[in-house]
């Protein structure tokens, strides 16, 4: 790691300028030499994409890349070029909501991040960090220490390539953020994380404090109705408020019993032993459940009590069946 680089995961263009269709270069996101197709700056409809590393990614402002002498003006291409297997899956070229039904969930995740700029912080990225615009400077946080994360990476071999796990900048939880300076990041991302924290409202308050004015938090949230939690109760706003104002380890125990009983189907003494053991060991689990409707209550509370401004909650039938919905809140 370069000690002079404060952003070791920076996704700004460090790729070599080259002519030809395929080459090798160093990819900062994986710390490995990987094939790069292109790179090329192209325009499809009104959208600008940067094609590199076999993927197409949004570019919020092509003038920035041109100014850095990475590319000339974008060449216009058809949607077929963007969707070709060589450049990965097709990216949406229409604005929401008209194109929503045409997107896969992977494409829509990129749509969520299309206008992000500056310094970003992602919690729980693991081997699949969100794909953000090319010039964003990313930092990563997780509840696991580097050693624990390395062990987790090894244990997931076969399900995820451990070499793809991001390096951790901060060992911290989303509802604590004790190591993150206030007003230090332009955006925060958490995909399938908010359901694991003890107090989602506290997580939103901490995120608000750490965001710069005008910043955005993006959440990818599992929909209770479409996951293994479908038979659990939807966590009420009253419960979230109790967790926020009066945090209680004993109240947390309810979630371990509910998960062990409804999801894992334990009964009797085995249920008690299972839930108590997981609670005592603070095993990572789904502490809360959400639907788009229940999260709207949370977002409205966050506006009135924390100070967030506008928010968006996206749901709908995508091309690829998905168990998640999407939230953007703005400071």
PDB file of C-alpha atoms in Angstrom:
ATOM      1  CA  UNK A   1       0.000   0.000   0.000  1.00  0.00           C
ATOM      2  CA  UNK A   2       1.344   3.433  -0.887  1.00  0.00           C
ATOM      3  CA  UNK A   3       1.634   5.429   2.389  1.00  0.00           C
ATOM      4  CA  UNK A   4       1.378   8.656   0.415  1.00  0.00           C
ATOM      5  CA  UNK A   5      -2.014   7.715  -0.972  1.00  0.00           C
ATOM      6  CA  UNK A   6      -4.763   8.501   1.582  1.00  0.00           C
ATOM      7  CA  UNK A   7      -7.289   6.642  -0.546  1.00  0.00           C
ATOM      8  CA  UNK A   8      -5.838   3.180  -1.236  1.00  0.00           C
ATOM      9  CA  UNK A   9      -9.106   2.060  -2.844  1.00  0.00           C
ATOM     10  CA  UNK A  10      -9.450   5.103  -5.072  1.00  0.00           C
ATOM     11  CA  UNK A  11     -11.261   4.210  -8.274  1.00  0.00           C
ATOM     12  CA  UNK A  12     -10.036   7.293 -10.106  1.00  0.00           C
ATOM     13  CA  UNK A  13      -8.418   6.355 -13.373  1.00  0.00           C
ATOM     14  CA  UNK A  14      -5.018   4.843 -12.731  1.00  0.00           C
ATOM     15  CA  UNK A  15      -5.351   2.734 -15.862  1.00  0.00           C
ATOM     16  CA  UNK A  16      -2.721   3.111 -18.537  1.00  0.00           C
ATOM     17  CA  UNK A  17      -3.659   4.879 -21.722  1.00  0.00           C
ATOM     18  CA  UNK A  18      -3.341   2.312 -24.458  1.00  0.00           C
ATOM     19  CA  UNK A  19      -4.355   1.504 -27.993  1.00  0.00           C
ATOM     20  CA  UNK A  20      -5.818  -1.874 -28.772  1.00  0.00           C
ATOM     21  CA  UNK A  21      -8.713  -4.014 -27.695  1.00  0.00           C
ATOM     22  CA  UNK A  22      -7.236  -5.856 -24.767  1.00  0.00           C
ATOM     23  CA  UNK A  23      -4.301  -5.455 -22.417  1.00  0.00           C
ATOM     24  CA  UNK A  24      -3.082  -5.884 -18.883  1.00  0.00           C
ATOM     25  CA  UNK A  25      -2.936  -3.268 -16.167  1.00  0.00           C
ATOM     26  CA  UNK A  26      -3.106  -2.912 -12.404  1.00  0.00           C
ATOM     27  CA  UNK A  27      -6.611  -2.741 -10.962  1.00  0.00           C
ATOM     28  CA  UNK A  28      -6.697  -0.953  -7.576  1.00  0.00           C
ATOM     29  CA  UNK A  29     -10.007  -2.526  -6.611  1.00  0.00           C
ATOM     30  CA  UNK A  30      -8.601  -6.066  -6.515  1.00  0.00           C
ATOM     31  CA  UNK A  31      -4.857  -5.553  -6.120  1.00  0.00           C
ATOM     32  CA  UNK A  32      -4.308  -7.825  -9.081  1.00  0.00           C
ATOM     33  CA  UNK A  33      -3.369  -7.714 -12.731  1.00  0.00           C
ATOM     34  CA  UNK A  34      -6.530  -8.261 -14.723  1.00  0.00           C
ATOM     35  CA  UNK A  35      -7.518  -7.940 -18.388  1.00  0.00           C
ATOM     36  CA  UNK A  36      -8.844  -4.540 -19.341  1.00  0.00           C
ATOM     37  CA  UNK A  37     -11.087  -4.196 -22.373  1.00  0.00           C
ATOM     38  CA  UNK A  38     -10.636  -0.764 -23.839  1.00  0.00           C
ATOM     39  CA  UNK A  39     -10.470   1.485 -22.017  1.00  0.00           C
ATOM     40  CA  UNK A  40     -12.897   3.612 -24.001  1.00  0.00           C
ATOM     41  CA  UNK A  41     -15.241   6.486 -23.300  1.00  0.00           C
ATOM     42  CA  UNK A  42     -18.516   6.035 -25.155  1.00  0.00           C
ATOM     43  CA  UNK A  43     -21.907   7.674 -25.371  1.00  0.00           C
ATOM     44  CA  UNK A  44     -25.168   5.740 -25.593  1.00  0.00           C
ATOM     45  CA  UNK A  45     -28.214   7.975 -25.816  1.00  0.00           C
ATOM     46  CA  UNK A  46     -27.674  10.755 -23.290  1.00  0.00           C
ATOM     47  CA  UNK A  47     -25.473   8.649 -21.023  1.00  0.00           C
ATOM     48  CA  UNK A  48     -21.681   8.492 -20.934  1.00  0.00           C
ATOM     49  CA  UNK A  49     -19.990   5.209 -20.032  1.00  0.00           C
ATOM     50  CA  UNK A  50     -16.408   4.268 -19.400  1.00  0.00           C
ATOM     51  CA  UNK A  51     -15.647   0.781 -20.654  1.00  0.00           C
ATOM     52  CA  UNK A  52     -12.788  -0.874 -18.814  1.00  0.00           C
ATOM     53  CA  UNK A  53     -12.042  -4.060 -16.940  1.00  0.00           C
ATOM     54  CA  UNK A  54     -14.708  -5.777 -19.005  1.00  0.00           C
ATOM     55  CA  UNK A  55     -17.441  -3.603 -17.471  1.00  0.00           C
ATOM     56  CA  UNK A  56     -19.343  -0.475 -18.409  1.00  0.00           C
ATOM     57  CA  UNK A  57     -19.628   2.199 -15.720  1.00  0.00           C
ATOM     58  CA  UNK A  58     -21.362   5.536 -15.599  1.00  0.00           C
ATOM     59  CA  UNK A  59     -19.270   8.666 -15.925  1.00  0.00           C
ATOM     60  CA  UNK A  60     -21.055  11.666 -14.369  1.00  0.00           C
ATOM     61  CA  UNK A  61     -18.943  14.204 -16.279  1.00  0.00           C
ATOM     62  CA  UNK A  62     -16.831  13.214 -19.256  1.00  0.00           C
ATOM     63  CA  UNK A  63     -15.055  16.594 -19.163  1.00  0.00           C
ATOM     64  CA  UNK A  64     -13.242  15.487 -15.997  1.00  0.00           C
ATOM     65  CA  UNK A  65     -11.744  12.458 -17.699  1.00  0.00           C
ATOM     66  CA  UNK A  66     -10.857  14.421 -20.811  1.00  0.00           C
ATOM     67  CA  UNK A  67      -9.152  17.060 -18.647  1.00  0.00           C
ATOM     68  CA  UNK A  68      -7.041  14.321 -17.077  1.00  0.00           C
ATOM     69  CA  UNK A  69      -5.969  13.334 -20.605  1.00  0.00           C
ATOM     70  CA  UNK A  70      -7.362   9.850 -20.299  1.00  0.00           C
ATOM     71  CA  UNK A  71      -9.626  10.140 -23.307  1.00  0.00           C
ATOM     72  CA  UNK A  72     -10.804  12.336 -26.087  1.00  0.00           C
ATOM     73  CA  UNK A  73     -14.490  13.123 -26.606  1.00  0.00           C
ATOM     74  CA  UNK A  74     -16.721  10.046 -26.263  1.00  0.00           C
ATOM     75  CA  UNK A  75     -17.533   8.073 -29.365  1.00  0.00           C
ATOM     76  CA  UNK A  76     -21.201   7.349 -29.926  1.00  0.00           C
ATOM     77  CA  UNK A  77     -22.194   3.697 -29.835  1.00  0.00           C
ATOM     78  CA  UNK A  78     -25.410   1.721 -30.008  1.00  0.00           C
ATOM     79  CA  UNK A  79     -27.048  -0.011 -27.085  1.00  0.00           C
ATOM     80  CA  UNK A  80     -25.861  -3.301 -28.579  1.00  0.00           C
ATOM     81  CA  UNK A  81     -22.273  -2.329 -27.825  1.00  0.00           C
ATOM     82  CA  UNK A  82     -23.048  -1.593 -24.192  1.00  0.00           C
ATOM     83  CA  UNK A  83     -24.988  -4.829 -23.822  1.00  0.00           C
ATOM     84  CA  UNK A  84     -22.464  -7.059 -25.558  1.00  0.00           C
ATOM     85  CA  UNK A  85     -20.950  -9.820 -23.453  1.00  0.00           C
ATOM     86  CA  UNK A  86     -17.543  -8.318 -23.976  1.00  0.00           C
ATOM     87  CA  UNK A  87     -18.479  -5.310 -21.875  1.00  0.00           C
ATOM     88  CA  UNK A  88     -20.695  -7.044 -19.350  1.00  0.00           C
ATOM     89  CA  UNK A  89     -24.440  -6.619 -18.880  1.00  0.00           C
ATOM     90  CA  UNK A  90     -26.439  -3.863 -20.518  1.00  0.00           C
ATOM     91  CA  UNK A  91     -26.749  -0.692 -18.488  1.00  0.00           C
ATOM     92  CA  UNK A  92     -29.925   1.369 -18.452  1.00  0.00           C
ATOM     93  CA  UNK A  93     -29.991   4.337 -20.813  1.00  0.00           C
ATOM     94  CA  UNK A  94     -33.384   5.714 -19.831  1.00  0.00           C
ATOM     95  CA  UNK A  95     -34.281   7.703 -16.764  1.00  0.00           C
ATOM     96  CA  UNK A  96     -36.271   6.276 -13.855  1.00  0.00           C
ATOM     97  CA  UNK A  97     -39.088   5.303 -13.644  1.00  0.00           C
ATOM     98  CA  UNK A  98     -39.768   4.474 -17.300  1.00  0.00           C
ATOM     99  CA  UNK A  99     -36.819   2.099 -17.557  1.00  0.00           C
ATOM    100  CA  UNK A 100     -37.169   0.472 -14.137  1.00  0.00           C
ATOM    101  CA  UNK A 101     -38.912  -2.644 -15.408  1.00  0.00           C
ATOM    102  CA  UNK A 102     -36.206  -3.101 -18.043  1.00  0.00           C
ATOM    103  CA  UNK A 103     -33.338  -3.211 -15.555  1.00  0.00           C
ATOM    104  CA  UNK A 104     -31.827  -6.108 -13.702  1.00  0.00           C
ATOM    105  CA  UNK A 105     -31.146  -5.544 -10.017  1.00  0.00           C
ATOM    106  CA  UNK A 106     -27.421  -5.302 -10.779  1.00  0.00           C
ATOM    107  CA  UNK A 107     -28.071  -2.560 -13.308  1.00  0.00           C
ATOM    108  CA  UNK A 108     -30.341  -0.699 -10.949  1.00  0.00           C
ATOM    109  CA  UNK A 109     -27.696  -0.744  -8.230  1.00  0.00           C
ATOM    110  CA  UNK A 110     -25.435   1.092 -10.650  1.00  0.00           C
ATOM    111  CA  UNK A 111     -28.254   3.492 -11.476  1.00  0.00           C
ATOM    112  CA  UNK A 112     -28.524   4.335  -7.776  1.00  0.00           C
ATOM    113  CA  UNK A 113     -24.868   5.376  -7.726  1.00  0.00           C
ATOM    114  CA  UNK A 114     -24.797   7.164 -11.077  1.00  0.00           C
ATOM    115  CA  UNK A 115     -24.434  10.725  -9.698  1.00  0.00           C
ATOM    116  CA  UNK A 116     -22.110  10.086  -6.751  1.00  0.00           C
ATOM    117  CA  UNK A 117     -18.945  12.158  -6.519  1.00  0.00           C
ATOM    118  CA  UNK A 118     -16.075  12.685  -4.099  1.00  0.00           C
ATOM    119  CA  UNK A 119     -15.163  10.547  -1.093  1.00  0.00           C
ATOM    120  CA  UNK A 120     -17.409   7.591  -0.328  1.00  0.00           C
ATOM    121  CA  UNK A 121     -17.667   5.123   2.547  1.00  0.00           C
ATOM    122  CA  UNK A 122     -19.190   1.669   2.130  1.00  0.00           C
ATOM    123  CA  UNK A 123     -20.087  -0.639   5.003  1.00  0.00           C
ATOM    124  CA  UNK A 124     -19.980  -4.410   4.632  1.00  0.00           C
ATOM    125  CA  UNK A 125     -18.831  -4.461   1.014  1.00  0.00           C
ATOM    126  CA  UNK A 126     -17.109  -7.852   1.327  1.00  0.00           C
ATOM    127  CA  UNK A 127     -16.278  -9.269  -2.118  1.00  0.00           C
ATOM    128  CA  UNK A 128     -18.970  -7.243  -3.913  1.00  0.00           C
ATOM    129  CA  UNK A 129     -18.526  -3.499  -3.417  1.00  0.00           C
ATOM    130  CA  UNK A 130     -21.069  -1.310  -5.134  1.00  0.00           C
ATOM    131  CA  UNK A 131     -19.938  -0.010  -8.515  1.00  0.00           C
ATOM    132  CA  UNK A 132     -19.615   3.746  -8.259  1.00  0.00           C
ATOM    133  CA  UNK A 133     -18.607   6.325 -10.891  1.00  0.00           C
ATOM    134  CA  UNK A 134     -15.004   6.096 -11.976  1.00  0.00           C
ATOM    135  CA  UNK A 135     -13.593   9.109 -10.130  1.00  0.00           C
ATOM    136  CA  UNK A 136     -15.044   8.399  -6.684  1.00  0.00           C
ATOM    137  CA  UNK A 137     -12.535   7.774  -3.892  1.00  0.00           C
ATOM    138  CA  UNK A 138     -13.716   4.843  -1.791  1.00  0.00           C
ATOM    139  CA  UNK A 139     -13.046   3.817   1.804  1.00  0.00           C
ATOM    140  CA  UNK A 140     -14.430   0.660   3.386  1.00  0.00           C
ATOM    141  CA  UNK A 141     -15.658  -0.198   6.878  1.00  0.00           C
ATOM    142  CA  UNK A 142     -16.647  -3.484   8.479  1.00  0.00           C
ATOM    143  CA  UNK A 143     -17.290  -4.848  11.954  1.00  0.00           C
ATOM    144  CA  UNK A 144     -14.500  -7.392  11.431  1.00  0.00           C
ATOM    145  CA  UNK A 145     -10.848  -6.634  12.058  1.00  0.00           C
ATOM    146  CA  UNK A 146      -8.415  -7.138   9.157  1.00  0.00           C
ATOM    147  CA  UNK A 147      -7.408 -10.524  10.619  1.00  0.00           C
ATOM    148  CA  UNK A 148     -11.034 -11.586  11.113  1.00  0.00           C
ATOM    149  CA  UNK A 149     -11.878 -10.355   7.652  1.00  0.00           C
ATOM    150  CA  UNK A 150      -9.016 -12.365   6.148  1.00  0.00           C
ATOM    151  CA  UNK A 151     -10.319 -15.461   7.947  1.00  0.00           C
ATOM    152  CA  UNK A 152     -13.831 -14.736   6.715  1.00  0.00           C
ATOM    153  CA  UNK A 153     -12.485 -14.355   3.183  1.00  0.00           C
ATOM    154  CA  UNK A 154     -10.836 -17.766   3.407  1.00  0.00           C
ATOM    155  CA  UNK A 155     -13.954 -19.375   4.868  1.00  0.00           C
ATOM    156  CA  UNK A 156     -16.002 -18.121   1.904  1.00  0.00           C
ATOM    157  CA  UNK A 157     -13.719 -19.745  -0.647  1.00  0.00           C
ATOM    158  CA  UNK A 158     -15.908 -21.523  -3.149  1.00  0.00           C
ATOM    159  CA  UNK A 159     -18.710 -18.995  -2.702  1.00  0.00           C
ATOM    160  CA  UNK A 160     -16.669 -15.838  -3.211  1.00  0.00           C
ATOM    161  CA  UNK A 161     -13.141 -15.300  -4.423  1.00  0.00           C
ATOM    162  CA  UNK A 162     -11.234 -14.203  -1.282  1.00  0.00           C
ATOM    163  CA  UNK A 163      -8.873 -12.110  -3.400  1.00  0.00           C
ATOM    164  CA  UNK A 164     -11.832  -9.926  -4.320  1.00  0.00           C
ATOM    165  CA  UNK A 165     -12.564  -8.864  -0.728  1.00  0.00           C
ATOM    166  CA  UNK A 166     -11.948  -5.158  -0.237  1.00  0.00           C
ATOM    167  CA  UNK A 167      -9.309  -3.991   2.212  1.00  0.00           C
ATOM    168  CA  UNK A 168     -10.770  -2.464   5.365  1.00  0.00           C
ATOM    169  CA  UNK A 169      -9.968   1.138   6.289  1.00  0.00           C
ATOM    170  CA  UNK A 170     -12.127   1.269   9.421  1.00  0.00           C
ATOM    171  CA  UNK A 171     -13.193  -1.460  11.827  1.00  0.00           C
ATOM    172  CA  UNK A 172     -16.521   0.003  12.818  1.00  0.00           C
ATOM    173  CA  UNK A 173     -20.247  -0.653  12.789  1.00  0.00           C
ATOM    174  CA  UNK A 174     -22.817   1.381  10.949  1.00  0.00           C
ATOM    175  CA  UNK A 175     -24.671   2.333  14.133  1.00  0.00           C
ATOM    176  CA  UNK A 176     -21.500   3.460  15.936  1.00  0.00           C
ATOM    177  CA  UNK A 177     -19.120   5.041  13.381  1.00  0.00           C
ATOM    178  CA  UNK A 178     -16.773   5.862  16.255  1.00  0.00           C
ATOM    179  CA  UNK A 179     -13.739   6.008  13.959  1.00  0.00           C
ATOM    180  CA  UNK A 180     -15.356   8.111  11.215  1.00  0.00           C
ATOM    181  CA  UNK A 181     -14.918  11.874  11.415  1.00  0.00           C
ATOM    182  CA  UNK A 182     -17.997  14.069  11.229  1.00  0.00           C
ATOM    183  CA  UNK A 183     -18.719  15.748   7.885  1.00  0.00           C
ATOM    184  CA  UNK A 184     -15.900  13.749   6.273  1.00  0.00           C
ATOM    185  CA  UNK A 185     -17.564  11.861   3.398  1.00  0.00           C
ATOM    186  CA  UNK A 186     -19.718  12.800   0.431  1.00  0.00           C
ATOM    187  CA  UNK A 187     -21.738   9.601   0.396  1.00  0.00           C
ATOM    188  CA  UNK A 188     -22.288   6.412   2.376  1.00  0.00           C
ATOM    189  CA  UNK A 189     -23.356   3.053   0.947  1.00  0.00           C
ATOM    190  CA  UNK A 190     -24.656   0.038   2.833  1.00  0.00           C
ATOM    191  CA  UNK A 191     -25.981  -2.979   0.943  1.00  0.00           C
ATOM    192  CA  UNK A 192     -27.780  -5.583   3.055  1.00  0.00           C
ATOM    193  CA  UNK A 193     -26.331  -4.085   6.230  1.00  0.00           C
ATOM    194  CA  UNK A 194     -29.087  -2.017   7.859  1.00  0.00           C
ATOM    195  CA  UNK A 195     -31.014  -5.159   8.856  1.00  0.00           C
ATOM    196  CA  UNK A 196     -28.020  -6.352  10.900  1.00  0.00           C
ATOM    197  CA  UNK A 197     -27.526  -3.289  13.114  1.00  0.00           C
ATOM    198  CA  UNK A 198     -29.009  -2.985  16.595  1.00  0.00           C
ATOM    199  CA  UNK A 199     -30.579   0.396  15.884  1.00  0.00           C
ATOM    200  CA  UNK A 200     -31.262   1.430  12.282  1.00  0.00           C
ATOM    201  CA  UNK A 201     -32.360   4.887  13.453  1.00  0.00           C
ATOM    202  CA  UNK A 202     -29.056   5.349  15.247  1.00  0.00           C
ATOM    203  CA  UNK A 203     -27.258   4.248  12.065  1.00  0.00           C
ATOM    204  CA  UNK A 204     -29.107   6.923  10.083  1.00  0.00           C
ATOM    205  CA  UNK A 205     -28.234   9.544  12.715  1.00  0.00           C
ATOM    206  CA  UNK A 206     -24.547   8.563  12.670  1.00  0.00           C
ATOM    207  CA  UNK A 207     -24.537   8.609   8.873  1.00  0.00           C
ATOM    208  CA  UNK A 208     -26.085  12.080   8.878  1.00  0.00           C
ATOM    209  CA  UNK A 209     -23.327  13.333  11.189  1.00  0.00           C
ATOM    210  CA  UNK A 210     -20.560  11.851   9.020  1.00  0.00           C
ATOM    211  CA  UNK A 211     -21.953  13.130   5.717  1.00  0.00           C
ATOM    212  CA  UNK A 212     -20.964  16.477   4.311  1.00  0.00           C
ATOM    213  CA  UNK A 213     -23.747  18.944   3.592  1.00  0.00           C
ATOM    214  CA  UNK A 214     -25.464  17.766   0.421  1.00  0.00           C
ATOM    215  CA  UNK A 215     -24.285  14.195   0.971  1.00  0.00           C
ATOM    216  CA  UNK A 216     -26.264  11.046   0.248  1.00  0.00           C
ATOM    217  CA  UNK A 217     -26.726   7.702   1.945  1.00  0.00           C
ATOM    218  CA  UNK A 218     -27.702   4.763  -0.263  1.00  0.00           C
ATOM    219  CA  UNK A 219     -29.205   1.652   1.291  1.00  0.00           C
ATOM    220  CA  UNK A 220     -29.964  -1.672  -0.351  1.00  0.00           C
ATOM    221  CA  UNK A 221     -32.490  -3.325   1.941  1.00  0.00           C
ATOM    222  CA  UNK A 222     -33.902  -6.874   1.883  1.00  0.00           C
ATOM    223  CA  UNK A 223     -37.674  -6.905   1.528  1.00  0.00           C
ATOM    224  CA  UNK A 224     -39.098  -9.064   4.287  1.00  0.00           C
ATOM    225  CA  UNK A 225     -41.861 -10.284   1.981  1.00  0.00           C
ATOM    226  CA  UNK A 226     -39.358 -11.790  -0.469  1.00  0.00           C
ATOM    227  CA  UNK A 227     -36.722 -13.305   1.828  1.00  0.00           C
ATOM    228  CA  UNK A 228     -36.420 -16.102   4.374  1.00  0.00           C
ATOM    229  CA  UNK A 229     -37.751 -13.555   6.912  1.00  0.00           C
ATOM    230  CA  UNK A 230     -41.175 -13.527   5.250  1.00  0.00           C
ATOM    231  CA  UNK A 231     -42.892 -15.173   8.233  1.00  0.00           C
ATOM    232  CA  UNK A 232     -41.344 -12.803  10.776  1.00  0.00           C
ATOM    233  CA  UNK A 233     -43.098  -9.677  12.001  1.00  0.00           C
ATOM    234  CA  UNK A 234     -42.243  -6.397  10.312  1.00  0.00           C
ATOM    235  CA  UNK A 235     -40.265  -4.375  12.823  1.00  0.00           C
ATOM    236  CA  UNK A 236     -42.489  -1.489  13.887  1.00  0.00           C
ATOM    237  CA  UNK A 237     -41.424   2.137  14.145  1.00  0.00           C
ATOM    238  CA  UNK A 238     -42.183   1.973  17.879  1.00  0.00           C
ATOM    239  CA  UNK A 239     -39.651  -0.835  18.226  1.00  0.00           C
ATOM    240  CA  UNK A 240     -37.069   1.173  16.274  1.00  0.00           C
ATOM    241  CA  UNK A 241     -37.711   4.168  18.526  1.00  0.00           C
ATOM    242  CA  UNK A 242     -37.203   2.032  21.629  1.00  0.00           C
ATOM    243  CA  UNK A 243     -33.908   0.751  20.213  1.00  0.00           C
ATOM    244  CA  UNK A 244     -32.863   4.333  19.462  1.00  0.00           C
ATOM    245  CA  UNK A 245     -33.783   6.002  22.742  1.00  0.00           C
ATOM    246  CA  UNK A 246     -33.461   3.047  25.121  1.00  0.00           C
ATOM    247  CA  UNK A 247     -31.052   0.451  23.672  1.00  0.00           C
ATOM    248  CA  UNK A 248     -31.355  -2.894  25.423  1.00  0.00           C
ATOM    249  CA  UNK A 249     -29.463  -6.145  25.056  1.00  0.00           C
ATOM    250  CA  UNK A 250     -32.512  -7.921  26.474  1.00  0.00           C
ATOM    251  CA  UNK A 251     -34.675  -6.493  23.704  1.00  0.00           C
ATOM    252  CA  UNK A 252     -32.094  -7.688  21.182  1.00  0.00           C
ATOM    253  CA  UNK A 253     -32.664 -11.210  22.480  1.00  0.00           C
ATOM    254  CA  UNK A 254     -36.173 -11.119  21.007  1.00  0.00           C
ATOM    255  CA  UNK A 255     -34.693 -11.075  17.504  1.00  0.00           C
ATOM    256  CA  UNK A 256     -32.518 -14.118  18.161  1.00  0.00           C
ATOM    257  CA  UNK A 257     -35.508 -16.074  19.457  1.00  0.00           C
ATOM    258  CA  UNK A 258     -37.640 -14.975  16.515  1.00  0.00           C
ATOM    259  CA  UNK A 259     -35.007 -15.919  13.950  1.00  0.00           C
ATOM    260  CA  UNK A 260     -34.228 -19.279  15.546  1.00  0.00           C
ATOM    261  CA  UNK A 261     -37.924 -20.149  15.876  1.00  0.00           C
ATOM    262  CA  UNK A 262     -39.393 -18.879  12.601  1.00  0.00           C
ATOM    263  CA  UNK A 263     -36.474 -19.068  10.177  1.00  0.00           C
ATOM    264  CA  UNK A 264     -34.430 -21.971  11.566  1.00  0.00           C
ATOM    265  CA  UNK A 265     -37.500 -23.844  12.926  1.00  0.00           C
ATOM    266  CA  UNK A 266     -36.040 -24.673  16.343  1.00  0.00           C
ATOM    267  CA  UNK A 267     -38.513 -25.587  19.089  1.00  0.00           C
ATOM    268  CA  UNK A 268     -38.555 -26.293  22.817  1.00  0.00           C
ATOM    269  CA  UNK A 269     -35.313 -26.393  24.745  1.00  0.00           C
ATOM    270  CA  UNK A 270     -33.281 -26.525  21.528  1.00  0.00           C
ATOM    271  CA  UNK A 271     -34.806 -23.166  20.564  1.00  0.00           C
ATOM    272  CA  UNK A 272     -33.849 -21.602  23.868  1.00  0.00           C
ATOM    273  CA  UNK A 273     -30.313 -22.995  23.747  1.00  0.00           C
ATOM    274  CA  UNK A 274     -29.827 -21.875  20.152  1.00  0.00           C
ATOM    275  CA  UNK A 275     -31.127 -18.341  20.675  1.00  0.00           C
ATOM    276  CA  UNK A 276     -29.281 -17.801  23.960  1.00  0.00           C
ATOM    277  CA  UNK A 277     -25.990 -19.040  22.526  1.00  0.00           C
ATOM    278  CA  UNK A 278     -26.230 -16.807  19.462  1.00  0.00           C
ATOM    279  CA  UNK A 279     -27.238 -13.829  21.608  1.00  0.00           C
ATOM    280  CA  UNK A 280     -24.404 -14.370  24.096  1.00  0.00           C
ATOM    281  CA  UNK A 281     -21.894 -14.682  21.244  1.00  0.00           C
ATOM    282  CA  UNK A 282     -23.357 -11.601  19.502  1.00  0.00           C
ATOM    283  CA  UNK A 283     -23.678 -13.604  16.286  1.00  0.00           C
ATOM    284  CA  UNK A 284     -24.350 -11.446  13.247  1.00  0.00           C
ATOM    285  CA  UNK A 285     -28.009 -11.895  12.283  1.00  0.00           C
ATOM    286  CA  UNK A 286     -31.022 -10.116  10.833  1.00  0.00           C
ATOM    287  CA  UNK A 287     -32.041  -8.011  13.808  1.00  0.00           C
ATOM    288  CA  UNK A 288     -34.881  -6.234  12.013  1.00  0.00           C
ATOM    289  CA  UNK A 289     -37.179  -6.684   9.033  1.00  0.00           C
ATOM    290  CA  UNK A 290     -38.351  -4.085   6.528  1.00  0.00           C
ATOM    291  CA  UNK A 291     -40.705  -3.496   3.640  1.00  0.00           C
ATOM    292  CA  UNK A 292     -40.762  -0.403   1.411  1.00  0.00           C
ATOM    293  CA  UNK A 293     -43.837   0.781   3.313  1.00  0.00           C
ATOM    294  CA  UNK A 294     -42.269   0.343   6.745  1.00  0.00           C
ATOM    295  CA  UNK A 295     -39.098   2.070   5.616  1.00  0.00           C
ATOM    296  CA  UNK A 296     -41.102   5.068   4.460  1.00  0.00           C
ATOM    297  CA  UNK A 297     -42.109   5.577   8.098  1.00  0.00           C
ATOM    298  CA  UNK A 298     -38.428   5.474   9.044  1.00  0.00           C
ATOM    299  CA  UNK A 299     -37.512   7.945   6.293  1.00  0.00           C
ATOM    300  CA  UNK A 300     -40.224  10.367   7.385  1.00  0.00           C
ATOM    301  CA  UNK A 301     -38.986  10.140  10.978  1.00  0.00           C
ATOM    302  CA  UNK A 302     -35.423  10.747   9.779  1.00  0.00           C
ATOM    303  CA  UNK A 303     -36.574  13.886   7.971  1.00  0.00           C
ATOM    304  CA  UNK A 304     -38.401  15.345  10.939  1.00  0.00           C
ATOM    305  CA  UNK A 305     -36.099  14.252  13.768  1.00  0.00           C
ATOM    306  CA  UNK A 306     -32.606  13.992  12.255  1.00  0.00           C
ATOM    307  CA  UNK A 307     -32.724  16.616   9.532  1.00  0.00           C
ATOM    308  CA  UNK A 308     -32.541  14.663   6.281  1.00  0.00           C
ATOM    309  CA  UNK A 309     -34.070  16.360   3.263  1.00  0.00           C
ATOM    310  CA  UNK A 310     -35.535  14.556   0.300  1.00  0.00           C
ATOM    311  CA  UNK A 311     -35.528  10.784   0.056  1.00  0.00           C
ATOM    312  CA  UNK A 312     -36.412   8.181  -2.547  1.00  0.00           C
ATOM    313  CA  UNK A 313     -37.535   4.591  -2.066  1.00  0.00           C
ATOM    314  CA  UNK A 314     -37.423   2.428  -5.192  1.00  0.00           C
ATOM    315  CA  UNK A 315     -39.268  -0.825  -5.604  1.00  0.00           C
ATOM    316  CA  UNK A 316     -40.872  -2.707  -8.460  1.00  0.00           C
ATOM    317  CA  UNK A 317     -40.687  -5.708 -10.731  1.00  0.00           C
ATOM    318  CA  UNK A 318     -37.264  -5.886 -12.345  1.00  0.00           C
ATOM    319  CA  UNK A 319     -36.152  -8.196 -15.136  1.00  0.00           C
ATOM    320  CA  UNK A 320     -34.234 -10.278 -12.623  1.00  0.00           C
ATOM    321  CA  UNK A 321     -36.261 -11.355  -9.568  1.00  0.00           C
ATOM    322  CA  UNK A 322     -34.885  -9.459  -6.590  1.00  0.00           C
ATOM    323  CA  UNK A 323     -35.370  -9.668  -2.840  1.00  0.00           C
ATOM    324  CA  UNK A 324     -34.382  -6.059  -2.189  1.00  0.00           C
ATOM    325  CA  UNK A 325     -35.543  -2.469  -2.412  1.00  0.00           C
ATOM    326  CA  UNK A 326     -33.504   0.701  -2.549  1.00  0.00           C
ATOM    327  CA  UNK A 327     -33.344   3.881  -0.476  1.00  0.00           C
ATOM    328  CA  UNK A 328     -31.572   7.198  -1.008  1.00  0.00           C
ATOM    329  CA  UNK A 329     -31.633   9.884   1.694  1.00  0.00           C
ATOM    330  CA  UNK A 330     -30.044  13.295   1.217  1.00  0.00           C
ATOM    331  CA  UNK A 331     -28.523  15.589   3.828  1.00  0.00           C
TER     332      UNK A 331
END
